XYZ file of C-alpha atoms in Angstrom:
564
model
C 45.594 -14.293 -60.545
C 43.678 -12.331 -62.987
C 41.480 -14.173 -60.694
C 41.936 -11.958 -57.920
C 42.601 -9.413 -59.640
C 39.031 -9.332 -60.756
C 37.695 -10.266 -57.540
C 39.670 -7.103 -55.822
C 38.055 -5.725 -58.629
C 34.590 -6.690 -58.061
C 34.788 -5.850 -54.017
C 36.982 -2.627 -54.009
C 33.999 -1.246 -56.891
C 31.170 -2.986 -55.087
C 32.843 -0.495 -52.176
C 33.250 2.323 -53.976
C 29.649 2.493 -55.715
C 28.633 2.581 -51.521
C 30.422 5.614 -51.618
C 28.868 7.029 -54.203
C 25.524 6.311 -53.134
C 25.429 8.131 -50.708
C 27.183 10.314 -51.573
C 24.246 11.625 -53.843
C 22.315 11.838 -50.377
C 24.581 13.747 -48.689
C 27.265 16.852 -49.546
C 30.906 15.513 -50.782
C 33.133 15.606 -47.936
C 37.440 15.465 -49.147
C 38.850 12.573 -49.532
C 41.979 12.466 -47.751
C 44.996 13.035 -49.683
C 46.501 8.719 -49.253
C 42.956 7.638 -50.384
C 42.998 9.549 -54.261
C 46.419 8.726 -54.553
C 46.290 4.680 -54.076
C 46.565 3.579 -57.228
C 43.032 0.392 -56.838
C 44.566 -2.372 -57.611
C 46.478 -1.038 -54.086
C 47.645 -3.208 -51.200
C 44.206 -2.565 -48.424
C 45.055 1.054 -46.193
C 44.073 1.426 -42.635
C 40.350 2.928 -43.836
C 39.606 -0.416 -46.735
C 40.875 -2.326 -43.501
C 38.177 -0.853 -41.243
C 38.335 1.641 -37.888
C 36.279 0.370 -34.890
C 33.570 2.857 -34.094
C 31.692 2.597 -30.489
C 27.768 1.928 -32.078
C 27.253 -0.865 -34.535
C 23.743 -1.254 -37.081
C 22.311 -4.794 -38.373
C 20.926 -5.239 -41.744
C 17.985 -6.154 -41.191
C 15.194 -8.373 -44.246
C 12.281 -10.208 -43.315
C 12.482 -9.219 -39.214
C 16.033 -11.691 -38.792
C 19.544 -10.422 -39.219
C 22.021 -11.405 -41.608
C 24.755 -9.187 -41.406
C 26.157 -6.589 -38.436
C 29.061 -4.054 -39.401
C 31.185 -3.006 -37.070
C 33.630 -0.789 -38.206
C 33.829 1.920 -41.643
C 34.588 1.322 -44.477
C 36.259 3.532 -47.424
C 35.029 6.169 -44.900
C 31.776 4.623 -44.507
C 29.840 4.421 -41.395
C 28.046 0.647 -40.265
C 24.571 2.368 -40.739
C 25.119 3.075 -43.483
C 26.546 -0.128 -44.976
C 23.627 -1.396 -43.448
C 21.224 0.913 -45.186
C 22.824 -0.244 -48.160
C 23.148 -4.020 -48.151
C 19.447 -4.004 -47.152
C 19.062 -2.006 -49.999
C 21.275 -3.876 -52.231
C 19.701 -7.561 -50.371
C 15.950 -6.482 -50.932
C 16.679 -5.540 -55.405
C 18.308 -9.917 -56.098
C 15.973 -11.110 -53.891
C 13.526 -9.132 -55.926
C 14.114 -10.343 -59.521
C 13.566 -14.230 -58.530
C 16.465 -16.158 -58.874
C 17.399 -19.308 -57.905
C 19.006 -17.528 -54.800
C 21.944 -18.661 -54.505
C 25.211 -17.666 -51.969
C 28.718 -17.053 -52.559
C 31.374 -15.770 -50.423
C 34.830 -14.538 -52.829
C 37.622 -13.062 -50.655
C 40.500 -10.847 -51.519
C 43.380 -10.361 -48.810
C 42.033 -9.746 -45.535
C 38.002 -8.096 -47.393
C 34.708 -10.488 -47.707
C 32.638 -10.527 -50.556
C 29.397 -11.835 -49.770
C 27.273 -12.608 -53.304
C 23.624 -13.298 -54.370
C 23.659 -15.068 -57.235
C 26.543 -13.297 -58.132
C 25.659 -10.471 -57.604
C 27.370 -7.787 -54.711
C 24.992 -8.194 -52.022
C 27.587 -6.454 -49.231
C 31.426 -6.654 -48.142
C 32.990 -7.518 -44.935
C 36.216 -6.746 -43.002
C 37.761 -7.700 -39.829
C 36.646 -5.772 -38.224
C 33.122 -6.472 -38.140
C 34.194 -9.549 -36.067
C 32.981 -8.804 -32.319
C 36.501 -9.308 -31.118
C 34.982 -9.327 -27.378
C 33.273 -12.167 -27.765
C 36.098 -13.962 -29.651
C 34.575 -14.276 -32.785
C 37.171 -14.961 -36.279
C 36.394 -13.578 -39.159
C 35.189 -17.005 -40.467
C 32.889 -16.861 -38.184
C 31.125 -14.052 -38.667
C 31.478 -15.302 -42.379
C 29.542 -18.296 -41.606
C 26.912 -16.791 -40.008
C 25.916 -13.579 -41.675
C 25.633 -16.702 -45.140
C 23.918 -18.535 -42.747
C 21.163 -15.773 -41.930
C 21.249 -14.724 -45.318
C 19.824 -18.189 -46.134
C 16.981 -18.695 -44.142
C 16.143 -15.359 -45.366
C 16.012 -16.230 -49.064
C 14.366 -19.809 -48.789
C 11.274 -17.461 -45.666
C 11.308 -14.881 -48.576
C 10.804 -17.893 -51.233
C 7.716 -19.530 -48.704
C 6.632 -16.237 -48.083
C 5.214 -16.737 -52.036
C 4.322 -19.949 -52.103
C 0.565 -19.971 -51.965
C -0.214 -23.380 -50.645
C 2.358 -22.944 -48.147
C 0.662 -20.383 -46.621
C -3.417 -21.948 -47.121
C -1.310 -23.807 -44.822
C -0.119 -21.316 -42.464
C -4.456 -19.505 -42.448
C -5.455 -22.796 -41.836
C -2.996 -24.846 -38.905
C -4.053 -21.275 -37.152
C -7.558 -21.575 -37.716
C -7.357 -25.127 -35.970
C -4.654 -23.885 -33.329
C -7.455 -20.359 -32.119
C -9.869 -22.678 -32.920
C -9.044 -25.150 -29.461
C -7.401 -22.234 -28.172
C -10.631 -20.349 -27.693
C -12.391 -24.460 -26.408
C -9.523 -24.753 -24.036
C -9.682 -20.785 -22.601
C -13.385 -21.581 -23.072
C -13.815 -24.732 -20.764
C -11.130 -23.718 -17.715
C -13.068 -20.449 -17.810
C -16.506 -22.850 -16.899
C -14.947 -25.271 -14.678
C -14.081 -22.342 -12.465
C -17.586 -23.225 -9.694
C -16.847 -26.798 -9.964
C -13.263 -26.537 -8.833
C -14.541 -23.884 -6.026
C -17.165 -26.212 -4.545
C -15.184 -29.327 -5.059
C -11.669 -27.839 -3.219
C -14.239 -26.345 -0.240
C -15.449 -29.827 0.241
C -12.243 -31.132 0.471
C -10.291 -28.592 2.865
C -13.474 -28.901 4.392
C -13.191 -32.494 5.266
C -9.184 -32.317 5.699
C -9.986 -29.594 7.977
C -12.852 -30.323 10.025
C -10.875 -32.596 12.862
C -8.079 -28.859 13.161
C -9.693 -27.755 16.115
C -8.545 -24.701 18.250
C -10.005 -24.403 22.073
C -12.942 -26.528 21.102
C -13.799 -24.807 17.498
C -12.826 -25.106 14.282
C -9.338 -23.767 13.018
C -11.158 -22.624 9.805
C -14.580 -21.640 9.151
C -16.950 -22.351 6.072
C -16.633 -19.085 4.490
C -12.970 -18.742 5.233
C -11.788 -22.497 3.281
C -14.719 -21.347 0.757
C -11.629 -18.659 -0.432
C -8.704 -20.008 -0.059
C -10.763 -22.334 -2.666
C -11.592 -20.127 -4.617
C -8.522 -17.706 -4.751
C -6.443 -21.039 -5.488
C -8.744 -21.908 -8.558
C -8.652 -18.698 -9.671
C -4.471 -18.837 -9.857
C -4.974 -21.489 -11.122
C -6.580 -20.673 -13.474
C -4.902 -18.166 -14.183
C -1.940 -19.521 -15.264
C -3.584 -22.178 -17.658
C -5.243 -19.021 -19.485
C -1.814 -17.511 -19.914
C 0.038 -20.569 -21.064
C -2.092 -21.569 -23.600
C -2.488 -17.931 -24.523
C 1.560 -18.460 -25.455
C 1.155 -21.557 -26.563
C -1.410 -19.930 -29.694
C 0.184 -17.405 -29.784
C 4.396 -18.982 -30.112
C 2.394 -21.707 -32.925
C 0.932 -18.966 -35.199
C 3.658 -17.272 -34.948
C 5.471 -19.421 -36.538
C 3.088 -20.977 -38.976
C 4.042 -17.119 -41.149
C 7.489 -16.342 -42.109
C 7.246 -13.105 -41.591
C 6.720 -14.067 -38.032
C 8.963 -16.569 -36.785
C 11.430 -14.794 -35.796
C 9.220 -13.510 -33.647
C 7.974 -16.503 -32.634
C 11.069 -18.250 -32.105
C 12.263 -15.190 -29.059
C 8.315 -15.940 -27.241
C 10.056 -18.798 -25.211
C 13.332 -16.712 -25.066
C 11.829 -13.692 -24.510
C 9.598 -15.921 -21.616
C 12.049 -17.397 -19.855
C 14.253 -15.216 -19.487
C 12.583 -12.763 -17.772
C 11.535 -16.231 -15.727
C 15.245 -16.088 -15.042
C 15.846 -12.688 -14.673
C 13.135 -12.908 -11.403
C 14.034 -15.788 -10.189
C 17.646 -13.971 -10.228
C 16.390 -10.780 -8.633
C 14.560 -13.211 -5.926
C 17.729 -15.396 -4.658
C 19.660 -11.499 -4.798
C 17.798 -9.442 -3.260
C 16.675 -13.277 -0.024
C 20.140 -11.702 2.006
C 19.565 -8.314 2.125
C 14.954 -9.441 2.827
C 16.505 -11.844 5.846
C 18.233 -8.374 6.997
C 15.159 -5.523 6.849
C 13.327 -8.946 8.822
C 15.619 -8.851 11.233
C 15.615 -5.240 11.713
C 11.547 -5.402 12.049
C 11.467 -8.636 14.198
C 14.022 -5.855 16.523
C 11.654 -3.867 16.251
C 8.057 -5.941 17.333
C 10.364 -7.348 20.665
C 10.388 -3.731 21.405
C 7.058 -3.014 20.400
C 5.966 -6.222 22.690
C 8.285 -5.837 25.097
C 6.787 -2.110 26.560
C 3.544 -2.894 26.191
C 2.572 -4.483 29.648
C 4.474 -1.369 31.282
C 1.951 1.302 29.109
C -1.217 -1.719 29.765
C -0.111 -1.103 33.320
C -0.287 2.620 33.571
C -3.319 2.475 31.979
C -4.843 0.356 34.177
C -4.008 2.498 36.905
C -1.909 0.414 38.338
C 1.470 2.116 38.264
C 2.267 5.530 37.127
C 5.113 7.804 37.133
C 6.125 11.717 36.645
C 5.600 11.902 32.766
C 2.543 9.010 32.015
C -0.527 8.519 34.359
C -3.703 6.691 33.171
C -4.934 9.657 30.319
C -1.068 10.496 28.991
C -0.508 6.311 28.389
C -2.606 5.558 25.544
C -1.559 8.311 23.682
C 2.919 7.819 24.517
C 2.193 4.429 23.691
C 1.363 5.082 20.109
C 4.187 7.251 19.349
C 6.581 4.934 21.250
C 5.604 2.153 18.691
C 5.563 5.014 15.550
C 8.131 6.380 16.103
C 9.913 2.155 16.627
C 8.333 1.453 13.219
C 9.152 4.634 11.577
C 12.848 3.997 12.996
C 12.650 0.891 11.725
C 11.318 0.965 8.233
C 14.623 4.139 7.870
C 17.184 1.447 9.385
C 15.159 -1.414 6.619
C 14.798 0.175 3.863
C 18.368 -0.050 2.112
C 17.551 -3.448 2.251
C 14.938 -3.299 0.952
C 14.428 -4.350 -3.094
C 14.860 -1.470 -5.287
C 15.333 1.325 -2.802
C 18.095 2.901 -5.609
C 15.609 2.409 -8.264
C 13.608 5.944 -10.362
C 10.275 3.978 -8.717
C 11.086 4.357 -5.109
C 13.025 7.755 -5.537
C 9.885 9.267 -7.765
C 6.961 7.901 -4.783
C 9.503 9.639 -2.103
C 9.222 12.600 -4.156
C 5.404 12.109 -4.664
C 4.146 11.153 -1.085
C 6.485 13.993 0.393
C 4.411 16.138 -2.131
C 1.020 15.380 -0.396
C 2.513 15.726 3.141
C 3.385 19.762 1.705
C 0.323 20.853 -0.062
C -1.906 18.716 2.369
C -0.832 17.366 5.629
C -0.244 20.871 6.851
C -3.522 21.326 8.164
C -3.773 17.411 9.686
C -0.157 17.952 11.381
C -1.666 20.900 13.574
C -4.599 18.856 14.326
C -2.079 16.198 15.445
C -0.814 18.488 17.659
C -3.554 20.344 19.322
C -4.413 16.076 19.450
C -1.148 15.686 21.651
C -0.702 19.150 23.495
C -4.787 18.766 25.398
C -3.379 15.447 26.256
C -0.131 16.332 27.952
C -1.228 19.407 28.848
C -4.345 17.349 30.416
C -7.008 19.941 29.899
C -9.939 18.061 28.819
C -10.280 14.006 30.031
C -13.323 11.481 28.742
C -15.130 11.464 31.376
C -15.867 15.500 31.976
C -18.032 17.738 31.597
C -16.725 21.090 30.089
C -18.279 24.010 27.600
C -15.735 24.198 24.489
C -16.822 28.001 22.295
C -20.536 27.628 22.672
C -19.911 24.150 22.689
C -20.880 22.620 26.165
C -21.335 18.101 27.708
C -19.629 15.422 28.355
C -16.026 14.350 26.677
C -17.028 11.214 25.079
C -13.088 10.670 23.222
C -9.831 12.479 22.548
C -8.484 10.877 20.330
C -5.546 12.582 18.553
C -7.281 14.834 14.890
C -10.855 15.933 16.868
C -12.089 15.516 20.647
C -16.292 14.406 20.659
C -18.542 16.244 22.857
C -22.139 14.690 23.501
C -24.789 16.536 25.269
C -27.478 16.434 26.863
C -29.612 17.292 24.681
C -29.174 14.168 22.191
C -26.649 15.401 19.798
C -23.046 14.604 19.823
C -20.727 16.953 18.318
C -16.936 17.021 16.889
C -14.671 18.504 17.493
C -11.046 20.138 15.425
C -8.462 19.491 18.289
C -7.092 22.506 16.864
C -10.927 24.493 17.643
C -10.786 23.527 21.180
C -6.557 25.077 21.346
C -7.874 28.007 20.567
C -10.513 28.937 22.479
C -11.152 28.599 26.346
C -12.690 25.537 27.329
C -14.344 25.667 31.207
C -13.889 21.510 32.167
C -17.470 21.776 35.085
C -15.273 18.222 35.917
C -12.108 19.975 36.849
C -12.744 21.618 40.694
C -15.103 19.312 42.206
C -15.019 16.153 44.552
C -14.996 12.418 43.204
C -16.996 12.402 39.602
C -19.565 14.603 38.604
C -19.783 18.399 37.223
C -20.409 21.873 39.263
C -24.051 23.128 38.240
C -24.451 26.871 38.018
C -26.863 29.565 37.393
C -27.264 33.139 38.121
C -30.508 35.272 39.494
C -30.854 38.766 39.685
C -33.324 39.930 43.075
C -33.896 43.189 43.728
C -32.453 45.371 47.121
C -36.317 45.231 49.321
C -35.779 41.054 49.419
C -32.848 40.193 52.237
C -30.396 38.402 50.975
C -29.944 35.047 54.013
C -33.903 34.192 52.106
C -32.537 34.725 48.300
C -29.836 32.696 49.699
C -31.768 30.113 51.240
C -34.593 29.200 48.786
C -31.600 28.546 46.507
C -30.650 25.907 49.347
C -33.477 25.416 49.196
C -34.220 24.822 45.083
C -31.203 23.394 44.691
C -32.156 21.052 47.451
C -35.195 19.100 45.912
C -33.080 18.911 42.373
C -32.729 15.044 40.969
C -29.122 14.780 40.925
C -27.216 17.246 43.027
C -25.240 16.231 45.934
C -26.079 17.769 49.412
C -22.548 17.001 49.882
C -21.133 18.638 49.562
C -22.743 21.685 50.337
C -24.491 23.978 47.551
C -22.718 27.445 47.349
C -24.213 30.352 46.755
C -22.250 33.489 45.762
C -23.167 36.943 44.715
C -21.265 38.197 42.188
C -22.410 41.909 41.820
C -24.306 44.940 43.134
C -25.968 46.988 40.391
C -27.971 50.106 40.006
C -31.031 48.819 40.523
C -29.953 44.690 41.769
C -27.701 41.910 42.706
C -26.261 39.064 40.664
C -26.349 35.752 43.043
C -25.108 32.575 41.433
C -26.286 29.199 42.815
C -23.208 27.059 42.745
C -23.500 22.704 43.185
C -21.973 19.523 41.853
C -23.955 16.616 40.507
C -23.310 13.371 39.510
C -24.048 12.493 36.175
C -25.272 8.930 36.203
C -27.394 10.122 39.706
C -30.068 10.634 37.144
C -29.996 12.900 34.717
C -27.330 14.867 32.409
C -26.530 18.224 32.849
C -28.731 19.940 30.575
C -31.838 18.439 32.441
C -30.062 18.668 35.373
C -29.509 22.228 34.767
C -33.575 22.345 34.101
C -34.853 21.205 37.022
C -32.830 23.229 38.910
C -34.219 26.820 36.955
C -37.630 25.369 37.650
C -37.507 24.467 41.125
C -35.505 27.999 42.039
C -39.525 29.441 40.351
C -40.829 27.243 42.878
C -39.965 28.298 46.063
C -40.082 31.359 44.364
C -43.029 31.354 44.604
C -44.292 29.464 47.892
C -42.263 32.571 49.902
C -43.787 35.516 46.776
C -40.236 36.637 46.110
C -40.476 38.016 42.371
C -38.144 37.227 39.816
C -37.975 40.189 38.338
C -34.989 43.007 38.394
C -35.699 45.039 34.486
C -34.614 48.969 34.966
C -38.321 51.190 36.419
C -39.676 53.478 38.326
C -41.538 52.845 41.275
C -42.851 49.312 41.817
C -46.336 47.019 40.115
C -49.022 47.512 42.493
C -49.469 43.735 42.649
C -46.331 41.126 43.401
C -45.897 39.759 40.180
C -45.962 35.810 41.315
C -47.303 32.908 40.304
C -49.638 31.378 43.222
C -49.827 27.986 43.642
C -52.911 27.364 42.954
C -52.046 28.648 39.775
C -49.044 26.266 39.084
C -50.648 22.913 37.024
C -52.913 26.232 34.816
C -55.025 24.379 32.143
C -53.079 21.935 29.687
C -49.989 21.768 32.232
C -51.530 18.461 34.390
C -49.982 18.524 38.111
C -49.158 14.819 39.225
C -51.451 12.908 40.833
C -52.177 13.875 44.668
C -50.750 17.268 44.508
C -52.144 20.110 46.175
C -53.535 21.170 41.929
C -55.702 18.905 41.410
C -58.748 18.792 40.534
């Protein structure tokens, strides 16, 4: 009976010491009246038995958890109890005693002693009740952990064991570096050997008389395979080396013991994640497969329209290609939206952040891109331009090479290819010289001003004669001459004719040749191409005689009248 009373007094005194030490660091709190009036040897009150709290705390010594406190004891919360236990254990171990761990039970409270000195106390509420842990199991667990920590602290002060651990770690490090060097050095040899083996194995596999895999593909496959295996070997070697080195020293031994568990945990989590994601991935794959099937089903329809074999009210050869792209994009976007909830991690914060980032990028930088795309669609579906037509957009004149989604490429007759944004094409007046012609080709026109003293019938005949002499200008339809204005000093004559780009030259060259022929014909018939604001006629007609057509340094062609 006396022994029990002494044990109870010892545990209670230690608990009071805990409270006193904490009170020195924190402001004093008034104690409940029931605790102040209770005698020292009275039965344990609910406050002494402990009240469970939400946050638990653990006492850690030498990187090992020796005890877990889950309840408030005598008004001391678990975090303060853990901190006080760590301080008491360290003070006892610094004395260098034998490190014998004993326990003493008084009622429902159990004191844990080291060399006869109280380290900490446990109460029933400290047991992990959610897992069904009993008080006896909690005591056994903390005694085993404390005994192991005491042994490791003694080992850390043993110089012979420390030297042995350093030597073992050095040898392990040397072996690791040698193995890593051998692995990296043998990669080239393994790649060549594997490539030759794959070449011999697949050399007989042919499709339509050709080898299924070329040497370059086989070498690339072998290189990637060897690289993957080499990195896997290096990771395994690094894991084994790090685990061995950490296990040699008492302080880092808990980390070494947790590496394998950590790696296995990651692998298990990864494999379980894959297993859980397989059904959803199958649904997403089925959605994408249906989308691909719909696109494949519509492909022959668009191909027939693009080749001119079939037409419709809304689709023709020019709009079949952009419509096909829009249809494909729409189907894939719909498939992505439908499959998004089934993609692994679609509800994670990473996916949400990526969605916000993409939306921000489209909002800030995509306005111009969207404007160009819609301008291209308007040009395509309004049929303003077609590839092969000769047009003039602002100051750019030439043949349309390509009408793309964002830009229009125009090839001029001066050796240039101009890329014009579709928004610029849509915002400017476009002259199409190919739309009103009969068949292929484009319109060539030019304006001359001749005085009123020249018969207009003669002017029209000379302009048509110049057009007839110009290579590339068609005889049918016949050229036309229009009097577009009657100015104060002269009428304006516009020559309009049709040319074909393949016969033989671009429009710029055809127009240049036409202007040269107009000068020659007017000179032949003695008509001045001169319409200034004047007060009187010049003394001599401003024409070039045929004999002076090839004045130096011009060289006349062979057989011409001007050749000397």
